[in-house]
Every structure is written in structure tokens, then in C-alpha cells.
PDB file of C-alpha atoms and ligand atoms in Angstrom:
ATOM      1  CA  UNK A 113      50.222  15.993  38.137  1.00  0.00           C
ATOM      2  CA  UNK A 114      47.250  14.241  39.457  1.00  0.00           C
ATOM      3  CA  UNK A 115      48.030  13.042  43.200  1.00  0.00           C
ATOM      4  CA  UNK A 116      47.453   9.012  43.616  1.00  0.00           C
ATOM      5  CA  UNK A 117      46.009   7.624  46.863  1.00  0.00           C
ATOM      6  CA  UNK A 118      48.694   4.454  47.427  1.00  0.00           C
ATOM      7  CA  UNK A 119      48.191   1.874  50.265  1.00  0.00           C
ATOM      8  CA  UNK A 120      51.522   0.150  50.542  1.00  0.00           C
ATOM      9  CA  UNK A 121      50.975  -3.455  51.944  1.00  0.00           C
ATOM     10  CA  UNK A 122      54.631  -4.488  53.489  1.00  0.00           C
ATOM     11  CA  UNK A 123      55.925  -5.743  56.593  1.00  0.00           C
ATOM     12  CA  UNK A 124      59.679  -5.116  55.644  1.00  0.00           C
ATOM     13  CA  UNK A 125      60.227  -2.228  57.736  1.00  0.00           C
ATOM     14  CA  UNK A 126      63.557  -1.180  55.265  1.00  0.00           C
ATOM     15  CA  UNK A 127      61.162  -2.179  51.761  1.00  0.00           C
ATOM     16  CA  UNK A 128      58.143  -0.046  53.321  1.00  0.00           C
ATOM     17  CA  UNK A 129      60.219   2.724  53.703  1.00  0.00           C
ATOM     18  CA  UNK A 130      61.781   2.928  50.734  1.00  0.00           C
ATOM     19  CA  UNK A 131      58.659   2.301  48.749  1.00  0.00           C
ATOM     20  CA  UNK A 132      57.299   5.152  51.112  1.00  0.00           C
ATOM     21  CA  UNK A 133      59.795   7.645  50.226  1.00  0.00           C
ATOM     22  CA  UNK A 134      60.109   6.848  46.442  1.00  0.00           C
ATOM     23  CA  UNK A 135      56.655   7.227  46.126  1.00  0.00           C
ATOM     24  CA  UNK A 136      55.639  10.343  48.395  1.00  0.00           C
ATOM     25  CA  UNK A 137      58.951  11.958  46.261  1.00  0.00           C
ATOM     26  CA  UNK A 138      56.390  12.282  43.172  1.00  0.00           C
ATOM     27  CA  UNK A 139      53.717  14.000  45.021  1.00  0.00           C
ATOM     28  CA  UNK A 140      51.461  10.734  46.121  1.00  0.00           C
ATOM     29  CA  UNK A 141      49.771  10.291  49.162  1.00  0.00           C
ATOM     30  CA  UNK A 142      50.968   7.483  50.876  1.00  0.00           C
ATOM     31  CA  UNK A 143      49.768   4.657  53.759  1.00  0.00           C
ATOM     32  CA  UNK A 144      51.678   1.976  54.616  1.00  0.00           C
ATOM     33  CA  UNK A 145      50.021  -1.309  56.702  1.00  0.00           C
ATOM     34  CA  UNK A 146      52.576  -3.660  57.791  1.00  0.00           C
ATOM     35  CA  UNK A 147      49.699  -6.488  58.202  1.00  0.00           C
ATOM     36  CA  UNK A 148      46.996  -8.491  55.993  1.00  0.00           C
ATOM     37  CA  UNK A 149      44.768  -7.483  59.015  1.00  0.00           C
ATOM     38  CA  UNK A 150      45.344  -3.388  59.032  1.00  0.00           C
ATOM     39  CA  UNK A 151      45.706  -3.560  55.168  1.00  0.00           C
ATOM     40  CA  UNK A 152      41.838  -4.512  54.619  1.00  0.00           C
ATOM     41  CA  UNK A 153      41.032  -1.909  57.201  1.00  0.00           C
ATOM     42  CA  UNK A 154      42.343   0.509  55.470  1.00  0.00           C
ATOM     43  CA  UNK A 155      41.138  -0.538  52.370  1.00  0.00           C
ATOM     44  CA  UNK A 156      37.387  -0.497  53.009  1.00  0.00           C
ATOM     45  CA  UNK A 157      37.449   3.097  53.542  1.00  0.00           C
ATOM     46  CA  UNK A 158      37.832   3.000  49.691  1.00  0.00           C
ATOM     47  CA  UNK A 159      39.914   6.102  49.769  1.00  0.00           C
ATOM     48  CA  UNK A 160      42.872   4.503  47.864  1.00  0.00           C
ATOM     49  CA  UNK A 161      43.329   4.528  44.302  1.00  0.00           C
ATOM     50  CA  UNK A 162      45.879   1.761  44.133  1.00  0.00           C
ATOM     51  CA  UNK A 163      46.793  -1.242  46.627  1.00  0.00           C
ATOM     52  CA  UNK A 164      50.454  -2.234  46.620  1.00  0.00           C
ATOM     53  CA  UNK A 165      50.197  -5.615  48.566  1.00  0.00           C
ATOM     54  CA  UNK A 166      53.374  -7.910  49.364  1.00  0.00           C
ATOM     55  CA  UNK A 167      52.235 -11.486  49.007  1.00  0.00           C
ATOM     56  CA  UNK A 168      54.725 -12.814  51.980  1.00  0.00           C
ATOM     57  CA  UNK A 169      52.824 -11.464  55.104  1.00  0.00           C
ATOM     58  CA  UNK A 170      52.988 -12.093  58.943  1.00  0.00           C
ATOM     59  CA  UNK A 171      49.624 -14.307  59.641  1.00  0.00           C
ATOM     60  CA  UNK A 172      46.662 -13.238  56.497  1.00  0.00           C
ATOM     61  CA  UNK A 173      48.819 -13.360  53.340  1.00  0.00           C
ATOM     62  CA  UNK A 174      48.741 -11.217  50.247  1.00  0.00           C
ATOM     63  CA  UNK A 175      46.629 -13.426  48.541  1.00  0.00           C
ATOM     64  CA  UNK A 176      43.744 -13.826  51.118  1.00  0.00           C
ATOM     65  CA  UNK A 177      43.891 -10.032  51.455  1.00  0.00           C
ATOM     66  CA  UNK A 178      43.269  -9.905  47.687  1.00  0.00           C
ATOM     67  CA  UNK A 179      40.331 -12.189  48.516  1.00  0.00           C
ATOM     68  CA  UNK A 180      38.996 -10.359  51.157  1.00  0.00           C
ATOM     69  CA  UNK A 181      38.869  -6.884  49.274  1.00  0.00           C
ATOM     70  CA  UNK A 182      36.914  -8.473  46.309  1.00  0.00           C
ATOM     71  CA  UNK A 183      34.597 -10.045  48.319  1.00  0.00           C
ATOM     72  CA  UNK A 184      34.099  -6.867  49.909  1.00  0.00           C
ATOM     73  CA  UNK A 185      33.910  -4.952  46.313  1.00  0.00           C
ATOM     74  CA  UNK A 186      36.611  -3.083  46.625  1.00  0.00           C
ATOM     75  CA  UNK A 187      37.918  -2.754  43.441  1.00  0.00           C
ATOM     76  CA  UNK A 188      40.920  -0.752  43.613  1.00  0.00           C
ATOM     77  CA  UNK A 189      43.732  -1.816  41.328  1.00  0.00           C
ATOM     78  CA  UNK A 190      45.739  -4.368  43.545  1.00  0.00           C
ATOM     79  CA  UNK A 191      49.605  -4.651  42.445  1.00  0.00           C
ATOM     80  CA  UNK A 192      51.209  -7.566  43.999  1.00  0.00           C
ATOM     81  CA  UNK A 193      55.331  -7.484  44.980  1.00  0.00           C
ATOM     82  CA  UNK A 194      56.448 -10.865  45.640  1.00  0.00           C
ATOM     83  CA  UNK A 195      59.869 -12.279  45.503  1.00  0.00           C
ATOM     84  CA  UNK A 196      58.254 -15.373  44.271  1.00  0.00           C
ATOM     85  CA  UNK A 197      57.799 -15.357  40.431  1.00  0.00           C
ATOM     86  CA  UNK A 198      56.747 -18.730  39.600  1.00  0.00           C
ATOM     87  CA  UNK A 199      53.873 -18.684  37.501  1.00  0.00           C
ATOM     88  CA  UNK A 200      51.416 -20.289  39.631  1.00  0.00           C
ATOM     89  CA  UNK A 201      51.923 -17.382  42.173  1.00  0.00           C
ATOM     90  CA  UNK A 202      51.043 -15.413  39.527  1.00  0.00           C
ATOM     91  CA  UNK A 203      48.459 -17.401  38.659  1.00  0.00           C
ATOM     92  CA  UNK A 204      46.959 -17.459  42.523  1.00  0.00           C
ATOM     93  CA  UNK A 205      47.347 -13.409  42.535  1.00  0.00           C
ATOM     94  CA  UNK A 206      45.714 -12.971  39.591  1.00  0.00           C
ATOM     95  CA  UNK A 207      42.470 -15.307  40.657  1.00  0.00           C
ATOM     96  CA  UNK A 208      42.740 -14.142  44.027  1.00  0.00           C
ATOM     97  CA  UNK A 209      41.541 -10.659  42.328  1.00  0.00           C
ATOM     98  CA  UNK A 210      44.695  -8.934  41.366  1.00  0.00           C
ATOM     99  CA  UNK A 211      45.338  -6.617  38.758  1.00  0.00           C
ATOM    100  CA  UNK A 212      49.279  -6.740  38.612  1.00  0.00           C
ATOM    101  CA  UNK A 213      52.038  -8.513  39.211  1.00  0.00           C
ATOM    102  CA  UNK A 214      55.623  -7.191  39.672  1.00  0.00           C
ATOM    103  CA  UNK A 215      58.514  -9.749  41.015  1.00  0.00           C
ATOM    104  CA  UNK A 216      61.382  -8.669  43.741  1.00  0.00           C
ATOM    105  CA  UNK A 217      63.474  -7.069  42.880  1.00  0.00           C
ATOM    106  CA  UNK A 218      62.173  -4.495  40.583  1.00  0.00           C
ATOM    107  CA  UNK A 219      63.068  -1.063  39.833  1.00  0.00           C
ATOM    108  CA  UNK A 220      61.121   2.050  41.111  1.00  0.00           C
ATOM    109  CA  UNK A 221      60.890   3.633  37.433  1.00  0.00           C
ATOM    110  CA  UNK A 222      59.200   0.207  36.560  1.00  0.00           C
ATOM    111  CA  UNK A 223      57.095   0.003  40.050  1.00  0.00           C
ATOM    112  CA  UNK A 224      55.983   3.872  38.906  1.00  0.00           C
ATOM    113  CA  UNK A 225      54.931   3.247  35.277  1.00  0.00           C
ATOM    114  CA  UNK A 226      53.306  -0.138  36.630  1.00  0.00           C
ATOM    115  CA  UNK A 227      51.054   2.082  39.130  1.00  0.00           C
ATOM    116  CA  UNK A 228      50.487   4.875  36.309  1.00  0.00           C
ATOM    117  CA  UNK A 229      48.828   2.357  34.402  1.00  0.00           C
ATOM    118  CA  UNK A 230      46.830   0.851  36.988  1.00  0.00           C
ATOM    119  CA  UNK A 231      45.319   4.234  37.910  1.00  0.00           C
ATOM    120  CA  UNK A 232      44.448   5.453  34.053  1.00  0.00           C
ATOM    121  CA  UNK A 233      42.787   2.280  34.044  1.00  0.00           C
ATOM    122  CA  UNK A 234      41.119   2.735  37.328  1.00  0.00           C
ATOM    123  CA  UNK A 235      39.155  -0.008  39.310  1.00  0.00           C
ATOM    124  CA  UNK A 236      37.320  -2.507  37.431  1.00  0.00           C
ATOM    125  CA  UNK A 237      34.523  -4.598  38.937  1.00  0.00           C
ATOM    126  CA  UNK A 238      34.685  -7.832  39.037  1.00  0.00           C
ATOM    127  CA  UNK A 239      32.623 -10.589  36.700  1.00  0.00           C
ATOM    128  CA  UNK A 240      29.444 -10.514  38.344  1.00  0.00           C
ATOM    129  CA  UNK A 241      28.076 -13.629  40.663  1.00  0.00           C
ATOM    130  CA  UNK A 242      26.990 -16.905  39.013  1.00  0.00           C
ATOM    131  CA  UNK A 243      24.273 -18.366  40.523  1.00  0.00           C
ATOM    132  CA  UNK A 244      21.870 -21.322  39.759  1.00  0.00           C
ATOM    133  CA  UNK A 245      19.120 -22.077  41.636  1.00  0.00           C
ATOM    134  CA  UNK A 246      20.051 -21.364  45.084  1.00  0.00           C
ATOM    135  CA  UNK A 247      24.039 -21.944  44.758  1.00  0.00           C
ATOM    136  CA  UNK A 248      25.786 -19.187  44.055  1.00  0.00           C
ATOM    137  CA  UNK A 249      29.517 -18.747  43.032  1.00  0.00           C
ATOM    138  CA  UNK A 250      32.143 -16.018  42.979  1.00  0.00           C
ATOM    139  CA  UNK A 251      34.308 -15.997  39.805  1.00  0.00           C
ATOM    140  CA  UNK A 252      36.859 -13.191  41.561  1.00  0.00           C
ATOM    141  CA  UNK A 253      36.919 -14.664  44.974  1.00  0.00           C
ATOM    142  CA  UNK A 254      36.548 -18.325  44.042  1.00  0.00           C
ATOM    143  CA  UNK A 255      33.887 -18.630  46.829  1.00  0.00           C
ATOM    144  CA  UNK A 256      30.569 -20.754  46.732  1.00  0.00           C
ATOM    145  CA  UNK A 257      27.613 -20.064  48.657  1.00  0.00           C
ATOM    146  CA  UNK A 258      24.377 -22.556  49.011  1.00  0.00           C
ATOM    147  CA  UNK A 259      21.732 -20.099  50.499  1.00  0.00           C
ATOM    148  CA  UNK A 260      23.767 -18.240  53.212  1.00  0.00           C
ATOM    149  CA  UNK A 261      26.255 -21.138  54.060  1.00  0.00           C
ATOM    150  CA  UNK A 262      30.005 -20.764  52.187  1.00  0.00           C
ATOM    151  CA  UNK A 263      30.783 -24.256  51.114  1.00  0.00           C
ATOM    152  CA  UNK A 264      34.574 -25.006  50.940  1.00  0.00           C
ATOM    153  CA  UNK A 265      36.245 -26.361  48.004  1.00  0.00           C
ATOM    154  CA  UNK A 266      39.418 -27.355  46.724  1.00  0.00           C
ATOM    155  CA  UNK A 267      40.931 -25.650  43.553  1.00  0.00           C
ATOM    156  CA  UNK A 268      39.747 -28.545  41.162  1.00  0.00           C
ATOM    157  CA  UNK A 269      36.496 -28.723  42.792  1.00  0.00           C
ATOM    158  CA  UNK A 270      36.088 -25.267  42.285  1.00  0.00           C
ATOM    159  CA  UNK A 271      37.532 -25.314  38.563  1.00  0.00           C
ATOM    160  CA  UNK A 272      34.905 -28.140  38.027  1.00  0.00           C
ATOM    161  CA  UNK A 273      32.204 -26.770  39.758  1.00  0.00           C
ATOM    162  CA  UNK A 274      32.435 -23.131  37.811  1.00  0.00           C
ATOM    163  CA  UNK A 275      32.347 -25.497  34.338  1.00  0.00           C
ATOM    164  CA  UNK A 276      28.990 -26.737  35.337  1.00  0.00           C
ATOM    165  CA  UNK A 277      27.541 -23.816  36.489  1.00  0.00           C
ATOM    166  CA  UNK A 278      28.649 -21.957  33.687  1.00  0.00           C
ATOM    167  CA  UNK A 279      26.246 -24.010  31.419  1.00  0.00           C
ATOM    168  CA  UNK A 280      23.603 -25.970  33.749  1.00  0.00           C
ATOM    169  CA  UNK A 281      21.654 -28.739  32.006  1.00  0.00           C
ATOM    170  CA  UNK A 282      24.544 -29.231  29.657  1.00  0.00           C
ATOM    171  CA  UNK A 283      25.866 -32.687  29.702  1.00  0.00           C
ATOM    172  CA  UNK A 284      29.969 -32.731  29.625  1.00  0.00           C
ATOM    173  CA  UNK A 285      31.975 -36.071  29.079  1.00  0.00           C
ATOM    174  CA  UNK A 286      34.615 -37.342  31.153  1.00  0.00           C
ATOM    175  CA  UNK A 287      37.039 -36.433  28.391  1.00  0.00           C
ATOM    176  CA  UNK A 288      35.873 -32.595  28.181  1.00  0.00           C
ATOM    177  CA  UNK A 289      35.989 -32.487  32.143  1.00  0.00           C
ATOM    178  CA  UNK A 290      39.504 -33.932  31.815  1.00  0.00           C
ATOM    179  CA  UNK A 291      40.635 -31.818  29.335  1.00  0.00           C
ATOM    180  CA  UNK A 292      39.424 -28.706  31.046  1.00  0.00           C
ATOM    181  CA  UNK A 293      39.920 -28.837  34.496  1.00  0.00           C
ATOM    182  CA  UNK A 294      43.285 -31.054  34.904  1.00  0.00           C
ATOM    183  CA  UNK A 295      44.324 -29.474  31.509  1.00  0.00           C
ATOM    184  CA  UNK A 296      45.988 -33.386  30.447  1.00  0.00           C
ATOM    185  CA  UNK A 297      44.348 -35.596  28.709  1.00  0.00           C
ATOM    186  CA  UNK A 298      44.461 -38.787  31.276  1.00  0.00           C
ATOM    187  CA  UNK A 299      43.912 -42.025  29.769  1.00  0.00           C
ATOM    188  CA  UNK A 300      40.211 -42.313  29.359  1.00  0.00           C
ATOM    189  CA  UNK A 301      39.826 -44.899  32.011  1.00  0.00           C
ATOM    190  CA  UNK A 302      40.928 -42.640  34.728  1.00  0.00           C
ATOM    191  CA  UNK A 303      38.088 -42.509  37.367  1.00  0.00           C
ATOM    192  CA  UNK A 304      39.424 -38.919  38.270  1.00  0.00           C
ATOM    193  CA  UNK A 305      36.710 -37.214  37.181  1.00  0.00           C
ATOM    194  CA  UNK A 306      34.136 -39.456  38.986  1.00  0.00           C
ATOM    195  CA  UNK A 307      35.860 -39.030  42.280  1.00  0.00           C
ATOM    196  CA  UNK A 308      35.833 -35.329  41.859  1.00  0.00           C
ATOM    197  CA  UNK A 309      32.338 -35.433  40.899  1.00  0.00           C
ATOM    198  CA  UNK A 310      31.385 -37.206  44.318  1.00  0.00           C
ATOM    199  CA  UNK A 311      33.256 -35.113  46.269  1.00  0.00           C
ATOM    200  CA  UNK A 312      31.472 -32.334  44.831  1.00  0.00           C
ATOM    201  CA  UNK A 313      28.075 -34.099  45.910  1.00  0.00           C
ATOM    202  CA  UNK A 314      28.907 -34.362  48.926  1.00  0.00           C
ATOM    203  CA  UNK A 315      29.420 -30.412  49.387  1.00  0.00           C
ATOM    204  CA  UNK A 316      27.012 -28.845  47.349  1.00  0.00           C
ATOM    205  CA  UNK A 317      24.260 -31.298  47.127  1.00  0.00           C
ATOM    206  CA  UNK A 318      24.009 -34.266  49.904  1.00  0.00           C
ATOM    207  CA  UNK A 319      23.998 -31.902  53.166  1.00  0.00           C
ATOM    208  CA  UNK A 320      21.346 -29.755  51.668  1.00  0.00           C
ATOM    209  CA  UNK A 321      19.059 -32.327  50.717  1.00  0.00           C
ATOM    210  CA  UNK A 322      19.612 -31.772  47.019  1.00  0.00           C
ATOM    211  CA  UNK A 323      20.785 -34.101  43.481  1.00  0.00           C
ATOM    212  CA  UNK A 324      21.713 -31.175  40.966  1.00  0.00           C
ATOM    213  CA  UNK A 325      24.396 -32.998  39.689  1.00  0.00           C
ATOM    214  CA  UNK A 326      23.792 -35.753  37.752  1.00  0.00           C
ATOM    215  CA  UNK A 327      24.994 -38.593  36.197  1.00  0.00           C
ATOM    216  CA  UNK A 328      23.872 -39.170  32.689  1.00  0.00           C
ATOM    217  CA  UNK A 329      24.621 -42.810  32.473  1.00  0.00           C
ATOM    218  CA  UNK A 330      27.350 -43.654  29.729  1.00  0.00           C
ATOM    219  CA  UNK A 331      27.423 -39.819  28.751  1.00  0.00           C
ATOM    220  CA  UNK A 332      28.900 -38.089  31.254  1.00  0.00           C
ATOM    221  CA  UNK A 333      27.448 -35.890  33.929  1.00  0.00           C
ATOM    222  CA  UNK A 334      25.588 -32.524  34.247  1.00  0.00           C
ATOM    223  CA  UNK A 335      24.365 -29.737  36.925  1.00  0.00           C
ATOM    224  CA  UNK A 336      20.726 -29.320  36.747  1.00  0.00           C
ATOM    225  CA  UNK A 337      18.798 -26.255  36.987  1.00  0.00           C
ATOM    226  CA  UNK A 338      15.852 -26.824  39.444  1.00  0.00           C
ATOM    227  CA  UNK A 339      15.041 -23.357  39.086  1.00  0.00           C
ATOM    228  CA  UNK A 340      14.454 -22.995  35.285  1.00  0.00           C
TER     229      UNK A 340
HETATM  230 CA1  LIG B 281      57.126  -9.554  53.220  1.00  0.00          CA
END
């Protein structure tokens, strides 16, 4: 049997060490961190072939770690234990960059076969960087750069933000922004999307100097391309 590299991520002292002994019983090779902090560490040696990462955490939380790998590139599979199992934690581990999601409590036969599969897969690298002009944006990490300097968003703005970018110059209605990115369709004379759509502007584009996104008067609006 092939031995498996496994970085347990758990503060639990009781869960880390029963994780630790069910796990070095099959022959794996097994590091636990009991911190978000020591967990990275670890993890940027790039000497584990799966990350087993609790989302409840003393100070950096499961899901930043997950964030802070990616944006790192390490790709490792990432399984995340949580004893929350609503779906937008799922949701949030699976953009932060995770591979896997098992709820607490789960059984050990299912935590193994969860892990086999994650290592016959092995790590997959991330959607690549979208970047127009001189902004640039992390799909995985759900970060945005202009230049060098991070710009921080909100989860709509970023939603929003990765529409445009996704196809500059195209113009998009209210109604398709809408639709998309608060996934209801509000009555059209919500001024959501206008709101959104300043606050944007005044992240990416006023403090730099810049007017990429545009208004398209009684259209809609669009993110232009300066570069093309
Ligand atoms: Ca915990």
C-alpha cells in the first residue's frame, strides 16, 4: 500500500488524536497542527499529500487557511471536518479552495475512502489568474489585486466584479447582474445593482485614477479594457 503524507489540522486535543491513531493504523505518515498559524507552516514545505483542516480554529480559521495555501499554490487536496453542515459553509470551503467536505460526526471508514480519493486524484491547480489591464483577480482565493495593492471586497462585490472581468467590454443589464449575482430576480426598479456598481468604483477605479467601469446609459453597465 502506497504510504499518504496527511497533515491533520485540529485543535481538539481528544479528535487529533484519534484521527492520529486511526490514520497512522493504515500505514500513513501523519502531522498534526493544532493552529491555522502552524498548519500553513507546515504546509508550504509541500511534503503532504492531503490536508485534513477543521474549519472551527483558535484565531486563523479553516477557511482563511484554505485561502492562504492557494494563494501560496499549494495545491494539496484540502478535506475540511466541520461540525457545521449548512450549505453555505460548504459553499465558503469550497471557494475558499477546498477539495472536500466531510460533516462531524463522520465515520473513519468514510474519512478513509474520502482521503483515498483525494490522493488518486492528486492536487489540482487552481483556475489560473484573471487579469485585465492592470487588475488582476484570483478565482480560488477570491482576491483582487490593482498593480501590487490587494483591494478588499465584499462577497457580492467580488461575485460582480469576477462577471465583468470575465467578459470586459461586454455590456450586462441590470436584470442579468440581478439575476446572477443576488441569484433573485428583484423587481426591476431595485437600485441594488447601481449601488454595488459604485461601491465597486470606488475600490477598483476612483483611488487609482481610473473609469473602467462604465455606465452605458439606459443599457446597463460594462468593465472596459484599456489594455486591448
Ligand atoms: Ca475545532
Amino acid at each position: 500500500m502506497v504510504q499518504v503524507h496527511i497533515l491533520v489540522v485540529e485543535d481538539e486535543p481528544k479528535m487529533a488524536r484519534l484521527l492520529h491513531r486511526g490514520l497512522t493504523e493504515r500505514g500513513d505518515i501523519v502531522e498534526v497542527a493544532p493552529t491555522g498559524e502552524t498548519a500553513v507552516a507546515l504546509a508550504m514545505t509541500g511534503e503532504f499529500d492531503v490536508v485534513l483542516l477543521d474549519v472551527t480554529l483558535p484565531g486563523m480559521d479553516g477557511f482563511e487557511v484554505c485561502r492562504r495555501l492557494r494563494a501560496a499554490k499549494v495545491w494539496a487536496p484540502v478535506l475540511m471536518l466541520t461540525a457545521r453542515s449548512a450549505v453555505e459553509d460548504r459553499i465558503r470551503g469550497l471557494d475558499a479552495g477546498a477539495d472536500d467536505y466531510l460533516p462531524k460526526p463522520f465515520s473513519l471508514a468514510e474519512l478513509l475512502a474520502r482521503i483515498r480519493a483525494l490522493v488518486r486524484r492528486g492536487p489540482v491547480v487552481r483556475p489560473t489568474l484573471v487579469t485585465i489591464g492592470d487588475l488582476t483577480l484570483d478565482p480560488a482565493t477570491r482576491r483582487v489585486w490593482r498593480g501590487e495593492r490587494e483591494i478588499a471586497l465584499s462577497s457580492k462585490e467580488f461575485t460582480l466584479l469576477e462577471m465583468f472581468m470575465r467578459r470586459p467590454d461586454q455590456v450586462f443589464t441590470r436584470d442579468r447582474l440581478l439575476a446572477h449575482v443576488w441569484d433573485i430576480a428583484y423587481e426591476s426598479r431595485s437600485n441594488v445593482v447601481d449601488v454595488y456598481v459604485r461601491y465597486l468604483r470606488e475600490k477598483i477605479d476612483r483611488p487609482f485614477g481610473r473609469r473602467t467601469l462604465e455606465t452605458v446609459r439606459g443599457v446597463g453597465y460594462r468593465l472596459r479594457d484599456s489594455s486591448r
